CSV table of C-alpha atoms in Angstrom, one decimal:
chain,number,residue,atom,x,y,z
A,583,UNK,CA,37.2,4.8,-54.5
A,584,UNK,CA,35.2,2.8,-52.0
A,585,UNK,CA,35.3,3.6,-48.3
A,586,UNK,CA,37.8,2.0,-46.0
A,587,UNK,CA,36.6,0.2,-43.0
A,588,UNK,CA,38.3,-1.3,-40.0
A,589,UNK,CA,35.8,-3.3,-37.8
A,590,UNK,CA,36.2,-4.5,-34.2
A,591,UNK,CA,33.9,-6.8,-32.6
A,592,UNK,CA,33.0,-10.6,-31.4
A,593,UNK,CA,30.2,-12.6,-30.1
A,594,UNK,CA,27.0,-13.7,-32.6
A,595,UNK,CA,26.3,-9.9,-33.1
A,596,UNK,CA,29.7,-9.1,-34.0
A,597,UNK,CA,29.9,-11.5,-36.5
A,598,UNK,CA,26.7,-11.1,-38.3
A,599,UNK,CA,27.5,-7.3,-38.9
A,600,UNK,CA,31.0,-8.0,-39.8
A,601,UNK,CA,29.0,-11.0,-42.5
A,602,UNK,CA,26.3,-8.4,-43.5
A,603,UNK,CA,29.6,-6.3,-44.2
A,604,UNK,CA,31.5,-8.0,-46.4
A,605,UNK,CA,28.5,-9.4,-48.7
A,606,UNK,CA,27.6,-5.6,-49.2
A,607,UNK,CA,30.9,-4.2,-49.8
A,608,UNK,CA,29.6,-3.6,-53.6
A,609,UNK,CA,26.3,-2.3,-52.1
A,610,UNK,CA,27.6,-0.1,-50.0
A,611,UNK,CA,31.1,0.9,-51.8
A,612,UNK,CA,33.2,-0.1,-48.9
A,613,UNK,CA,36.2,-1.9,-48.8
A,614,UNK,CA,36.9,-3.7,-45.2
A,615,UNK,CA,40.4,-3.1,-44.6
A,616,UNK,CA,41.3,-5.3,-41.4
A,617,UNK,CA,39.1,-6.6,-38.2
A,618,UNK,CA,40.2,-6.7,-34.6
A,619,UNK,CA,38.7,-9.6,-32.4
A,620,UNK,CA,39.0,-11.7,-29.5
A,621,UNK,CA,36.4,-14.2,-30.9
A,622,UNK,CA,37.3,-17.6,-32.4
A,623,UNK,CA,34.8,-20.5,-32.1
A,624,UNK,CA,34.3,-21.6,-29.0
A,625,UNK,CA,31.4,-21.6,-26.7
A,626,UNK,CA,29.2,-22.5,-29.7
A,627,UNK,CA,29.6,-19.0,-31.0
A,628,UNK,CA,30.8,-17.8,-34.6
A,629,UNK,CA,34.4,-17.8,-35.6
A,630,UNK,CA,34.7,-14.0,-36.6
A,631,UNK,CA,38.7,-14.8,-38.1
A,632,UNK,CA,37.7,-17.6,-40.0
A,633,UNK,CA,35.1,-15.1,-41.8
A,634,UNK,CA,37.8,-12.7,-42.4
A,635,UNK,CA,40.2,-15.3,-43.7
A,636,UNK,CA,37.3,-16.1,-45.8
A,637,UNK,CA,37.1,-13.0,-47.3
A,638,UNK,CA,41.0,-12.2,-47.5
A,639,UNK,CA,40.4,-9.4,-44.7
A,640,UNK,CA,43.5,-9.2,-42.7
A,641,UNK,CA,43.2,-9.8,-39.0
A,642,UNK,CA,44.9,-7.6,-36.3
A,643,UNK,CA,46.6,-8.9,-33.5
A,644,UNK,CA,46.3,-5.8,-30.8
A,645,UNK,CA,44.8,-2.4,-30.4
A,646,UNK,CA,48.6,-1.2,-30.6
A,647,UNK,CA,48.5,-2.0,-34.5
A,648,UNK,CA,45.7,0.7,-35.0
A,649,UNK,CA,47.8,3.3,-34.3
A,650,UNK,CA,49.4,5.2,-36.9
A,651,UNK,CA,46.5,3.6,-39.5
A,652,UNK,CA,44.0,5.3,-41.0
A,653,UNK,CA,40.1,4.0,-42.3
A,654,UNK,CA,37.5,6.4,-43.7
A,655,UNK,CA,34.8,4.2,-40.8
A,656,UNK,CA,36.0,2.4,-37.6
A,657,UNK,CA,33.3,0.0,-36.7
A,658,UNK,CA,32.6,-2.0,-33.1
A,659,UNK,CA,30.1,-4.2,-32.1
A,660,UNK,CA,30.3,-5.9,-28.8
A,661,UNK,CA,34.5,-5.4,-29.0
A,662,UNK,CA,35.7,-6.0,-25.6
A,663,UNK,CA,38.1,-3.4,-25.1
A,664,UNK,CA,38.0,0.3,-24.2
A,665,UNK,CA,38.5,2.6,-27.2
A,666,UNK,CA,40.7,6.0,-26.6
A,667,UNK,CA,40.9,9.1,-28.6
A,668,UNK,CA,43.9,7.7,-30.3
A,669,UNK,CA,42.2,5.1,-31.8
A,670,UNK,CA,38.9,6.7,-32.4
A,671,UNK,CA,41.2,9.4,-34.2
A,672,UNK,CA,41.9,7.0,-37.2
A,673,UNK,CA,38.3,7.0,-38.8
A,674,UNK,CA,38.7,10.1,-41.1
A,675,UNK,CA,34.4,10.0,-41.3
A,676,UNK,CA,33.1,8.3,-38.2
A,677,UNK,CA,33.8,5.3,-35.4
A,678,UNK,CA,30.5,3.8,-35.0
A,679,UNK,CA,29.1,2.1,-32.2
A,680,UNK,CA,26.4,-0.9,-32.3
A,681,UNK,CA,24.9,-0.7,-28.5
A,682,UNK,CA,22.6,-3.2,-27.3
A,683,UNK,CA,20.5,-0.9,-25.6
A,684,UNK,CA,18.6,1.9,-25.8
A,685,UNK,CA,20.2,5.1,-25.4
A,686,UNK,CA,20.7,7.4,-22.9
A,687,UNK,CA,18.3,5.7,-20.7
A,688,UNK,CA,21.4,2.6,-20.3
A,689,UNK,CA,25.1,3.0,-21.0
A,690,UNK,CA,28.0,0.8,-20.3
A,691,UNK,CA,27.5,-3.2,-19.3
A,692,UNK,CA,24.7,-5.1,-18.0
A,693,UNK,CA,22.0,-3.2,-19.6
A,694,UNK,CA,19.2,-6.1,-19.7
A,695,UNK,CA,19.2,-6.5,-16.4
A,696,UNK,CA,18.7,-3.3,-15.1
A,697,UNK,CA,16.3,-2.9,-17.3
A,698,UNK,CA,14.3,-5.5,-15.7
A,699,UNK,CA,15.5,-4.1,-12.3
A,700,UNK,CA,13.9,-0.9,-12.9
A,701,UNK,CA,10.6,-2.5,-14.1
A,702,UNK,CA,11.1,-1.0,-17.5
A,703,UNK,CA,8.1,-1.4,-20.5
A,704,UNK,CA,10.4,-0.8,-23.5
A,705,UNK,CA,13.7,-1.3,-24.8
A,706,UNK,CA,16.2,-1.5,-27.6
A,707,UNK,CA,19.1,-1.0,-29.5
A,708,UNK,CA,21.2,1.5,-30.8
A,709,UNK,CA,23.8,2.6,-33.1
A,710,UNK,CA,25.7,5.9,-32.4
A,711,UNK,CA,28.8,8.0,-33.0
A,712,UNK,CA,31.8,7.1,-30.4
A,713,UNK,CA,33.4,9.3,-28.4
A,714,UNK,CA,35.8,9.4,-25.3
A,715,UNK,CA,32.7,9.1,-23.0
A,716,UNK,CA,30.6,5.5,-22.1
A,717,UNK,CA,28.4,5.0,-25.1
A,718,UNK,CA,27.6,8.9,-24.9
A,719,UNK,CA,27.3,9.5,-28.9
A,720,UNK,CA,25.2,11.3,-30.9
A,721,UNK,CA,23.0,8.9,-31.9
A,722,UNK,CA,22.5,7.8,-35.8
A,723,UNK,CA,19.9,5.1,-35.9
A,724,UNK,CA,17.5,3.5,-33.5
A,725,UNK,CA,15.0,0.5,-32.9
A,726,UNK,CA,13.0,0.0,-29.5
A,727,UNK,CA,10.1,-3.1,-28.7
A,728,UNK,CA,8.1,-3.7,-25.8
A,729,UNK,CA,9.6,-6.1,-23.0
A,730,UNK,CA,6.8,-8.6,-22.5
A,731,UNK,CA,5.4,-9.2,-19.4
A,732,UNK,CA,7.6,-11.5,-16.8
A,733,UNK,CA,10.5,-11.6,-19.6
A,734,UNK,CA,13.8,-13.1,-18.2
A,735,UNK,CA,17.1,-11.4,-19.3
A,736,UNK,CA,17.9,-14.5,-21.8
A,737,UNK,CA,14.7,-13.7,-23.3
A,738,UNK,CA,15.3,-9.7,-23.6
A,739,UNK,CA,18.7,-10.6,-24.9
A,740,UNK,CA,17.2,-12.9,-27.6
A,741,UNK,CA,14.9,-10.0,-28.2
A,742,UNK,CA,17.4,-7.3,-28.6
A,743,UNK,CA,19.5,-9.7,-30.5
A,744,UNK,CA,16.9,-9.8,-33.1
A,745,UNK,CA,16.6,-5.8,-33.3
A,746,UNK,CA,19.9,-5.2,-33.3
A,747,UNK,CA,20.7,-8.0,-36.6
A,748,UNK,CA,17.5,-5.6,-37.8
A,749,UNK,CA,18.8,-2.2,-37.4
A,750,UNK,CA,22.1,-2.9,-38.7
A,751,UNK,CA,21.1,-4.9,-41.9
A,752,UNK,CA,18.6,-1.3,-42.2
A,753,UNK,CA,20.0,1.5,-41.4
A,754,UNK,CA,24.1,0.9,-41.9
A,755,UNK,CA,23.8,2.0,-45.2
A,756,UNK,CA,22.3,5.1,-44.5
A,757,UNK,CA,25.2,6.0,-42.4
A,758,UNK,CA,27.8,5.3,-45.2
A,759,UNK,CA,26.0,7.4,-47.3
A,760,UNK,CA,25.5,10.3,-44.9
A,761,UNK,CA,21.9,10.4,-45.0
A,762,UNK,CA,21.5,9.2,-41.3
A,763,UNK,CA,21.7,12.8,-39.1
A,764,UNK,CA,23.5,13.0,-35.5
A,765,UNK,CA,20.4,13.3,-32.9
A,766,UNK,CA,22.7,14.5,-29.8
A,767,UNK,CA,21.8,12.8,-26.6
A,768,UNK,CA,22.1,15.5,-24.7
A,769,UNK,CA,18.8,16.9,-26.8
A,770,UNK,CA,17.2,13.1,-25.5
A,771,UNK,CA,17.7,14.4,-21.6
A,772,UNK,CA,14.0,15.6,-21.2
A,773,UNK,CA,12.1,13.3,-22.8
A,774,UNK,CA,14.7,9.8,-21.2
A,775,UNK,CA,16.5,8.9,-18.2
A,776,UNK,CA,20.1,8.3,-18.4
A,777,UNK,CA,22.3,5.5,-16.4
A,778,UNK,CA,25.5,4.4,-16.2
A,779,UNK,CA,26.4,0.7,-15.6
A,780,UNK,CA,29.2,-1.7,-14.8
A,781,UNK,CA,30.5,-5.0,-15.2
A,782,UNK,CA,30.9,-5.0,-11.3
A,783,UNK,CA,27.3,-4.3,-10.4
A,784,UNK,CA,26.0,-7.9,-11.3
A,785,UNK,CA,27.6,-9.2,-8.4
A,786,UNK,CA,25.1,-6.9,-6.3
A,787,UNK,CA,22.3,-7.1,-8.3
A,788,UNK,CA,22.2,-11.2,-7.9
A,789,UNK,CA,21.8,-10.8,-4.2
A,790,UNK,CA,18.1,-11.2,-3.0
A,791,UNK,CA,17.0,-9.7,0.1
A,792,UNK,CA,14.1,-11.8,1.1
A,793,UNK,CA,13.0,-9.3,3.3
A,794,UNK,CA,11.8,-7.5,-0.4
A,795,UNK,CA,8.5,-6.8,-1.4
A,796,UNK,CA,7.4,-10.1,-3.7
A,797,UNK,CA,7.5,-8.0,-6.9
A,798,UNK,CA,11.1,-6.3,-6.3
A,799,UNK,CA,12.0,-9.8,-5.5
A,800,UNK,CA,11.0,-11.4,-8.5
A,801,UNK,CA,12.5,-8.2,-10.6
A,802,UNK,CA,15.7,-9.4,-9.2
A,803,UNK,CA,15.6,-13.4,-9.7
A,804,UNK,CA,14.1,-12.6,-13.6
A,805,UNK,CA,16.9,-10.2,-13.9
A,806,UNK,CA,19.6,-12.4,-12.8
A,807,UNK,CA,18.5,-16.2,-14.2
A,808,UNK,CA,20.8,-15.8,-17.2
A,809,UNK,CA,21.5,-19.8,-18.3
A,810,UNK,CA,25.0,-20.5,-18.1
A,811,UNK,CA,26.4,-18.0,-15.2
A,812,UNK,CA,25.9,-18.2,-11.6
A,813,UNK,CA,22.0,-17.5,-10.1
A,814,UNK,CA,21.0,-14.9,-7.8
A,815,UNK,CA,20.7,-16.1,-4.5
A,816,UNK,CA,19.5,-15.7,-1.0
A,817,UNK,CA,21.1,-15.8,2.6
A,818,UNK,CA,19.9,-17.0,5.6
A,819,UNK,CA,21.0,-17.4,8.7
A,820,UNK,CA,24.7,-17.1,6.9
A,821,UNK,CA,23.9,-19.3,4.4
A,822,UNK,CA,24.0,-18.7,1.1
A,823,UNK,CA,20.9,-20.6,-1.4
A,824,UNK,CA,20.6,-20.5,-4.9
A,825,UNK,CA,17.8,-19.1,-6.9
A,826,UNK,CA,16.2,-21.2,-9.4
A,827,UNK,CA,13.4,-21.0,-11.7
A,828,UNK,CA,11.6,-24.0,-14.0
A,829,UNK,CA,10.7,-22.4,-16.8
């Protein structure tokens, strides 16, 4: 009997996994039971319940209607809301994680940017095994790069984009077949740093102190220039300027 999965998730990453999915059901011997999203078509991106509907996958309304299910996998990729033990406790097998980052070093929201804060040479993406904690897992597959030099966070995004469409299509398989093996991250804690990041830092982070060194500065501004949301910026004298870049 196939394996039943439940998957939650949105956003163009979401819905190439939850695609990948359903053409490999037969591959993979997985049946997807139901997906949870707050991702229709808008902003240019991929209508996640017009795939399901496509498929004949029924589509939740609420986290509420998990409970008192059960699935052999829970799935989430960039899903929006917080996940408790309540609903982690309805994958018999695993809930499984798709984090675009690399792991310990950044947990939680924001990653690219601190990344490019703290100067960083490599990144990546991860999938792992959810818990209670912030993206604190055992982890089951990985893929890092090199961030080039003077990348932008659109650019890293694009990048881990990319690797995460790579590790998914690769290694998901392995971990409905149980050949992929928990790597705890506490076992990671010598060898990587570990952070914690929220949504409420960005705020912060877009504020350029022109008294800076020029590199820490330009850290910031490539950190921060994400097309489509608000620039860092600089006061002076109380007021407040824009930071833009021609690329």
């Amino acid at each position: 009997m196939p394996s039943q999965v439940l998957f939650l998730g949105s956003k163009p990453i979401g819905y190439f996994c939850l695609e990948h999915l359903l053409q490999h059901q037969v591959v993979y011997d997985i049946e997807l039971v139901g997906i949870l999203t707050n991702n229709t078509n808008r902003m240019g991106q991929a209508d996640l319940t017009a795939l399901a509907a496509q498929y004949q996958v029924p589509v939740l309304n609420s986290l509420q209607e998990l409970e008192g299910m059960t699935c052999d996998y829970l799935i989430s990729v960039q899903y929006h809301q917080i996940l408790k033990k309540r609903h982690l406790a309805i994958a018999k097998r695993q809930a499984i994680n798709l984090h675009m980052a690399p792991l310990p070093e950044y947990r939680g929201c924001n990653q690219f940017t601190f990344a490019l804060i703290d100067g960083k040479a490599e990144f990546g993406t991860t999938l792992h095994v959810m818990d209670e904690g912030i993206d604190s897992g055992d982890i089951l597959a990985e893929r890092r790069f090199a961030i080039p030099v003077d990348c932008f966070v659109d650019e890293l995004y694009q990048l881990t984009l990319d690797a995460s469409k790579a590790l998914f299509a690769d290694k998901i398989g392995t971990i409905f077949s149980g050949e992929a093996v928990p790597v705890p991250q506490a076992s990671l804690l010598d060898q990587r740093t570990t952070s914690t990041h929220y949504r409420k830092e960005i705020a912060q982070a877009k504020k350029i102190d022109l008294n800076w060194a020029a590199e820490k500065i330009w850290r910031h501004v490539r950190a921060t220039s994400m097309p489509g949301f608000e620039p860092p910026y600089a006061e002076i004298n109380g007021t407040k300027l824009n930071i833009t870049i021609e690329r």
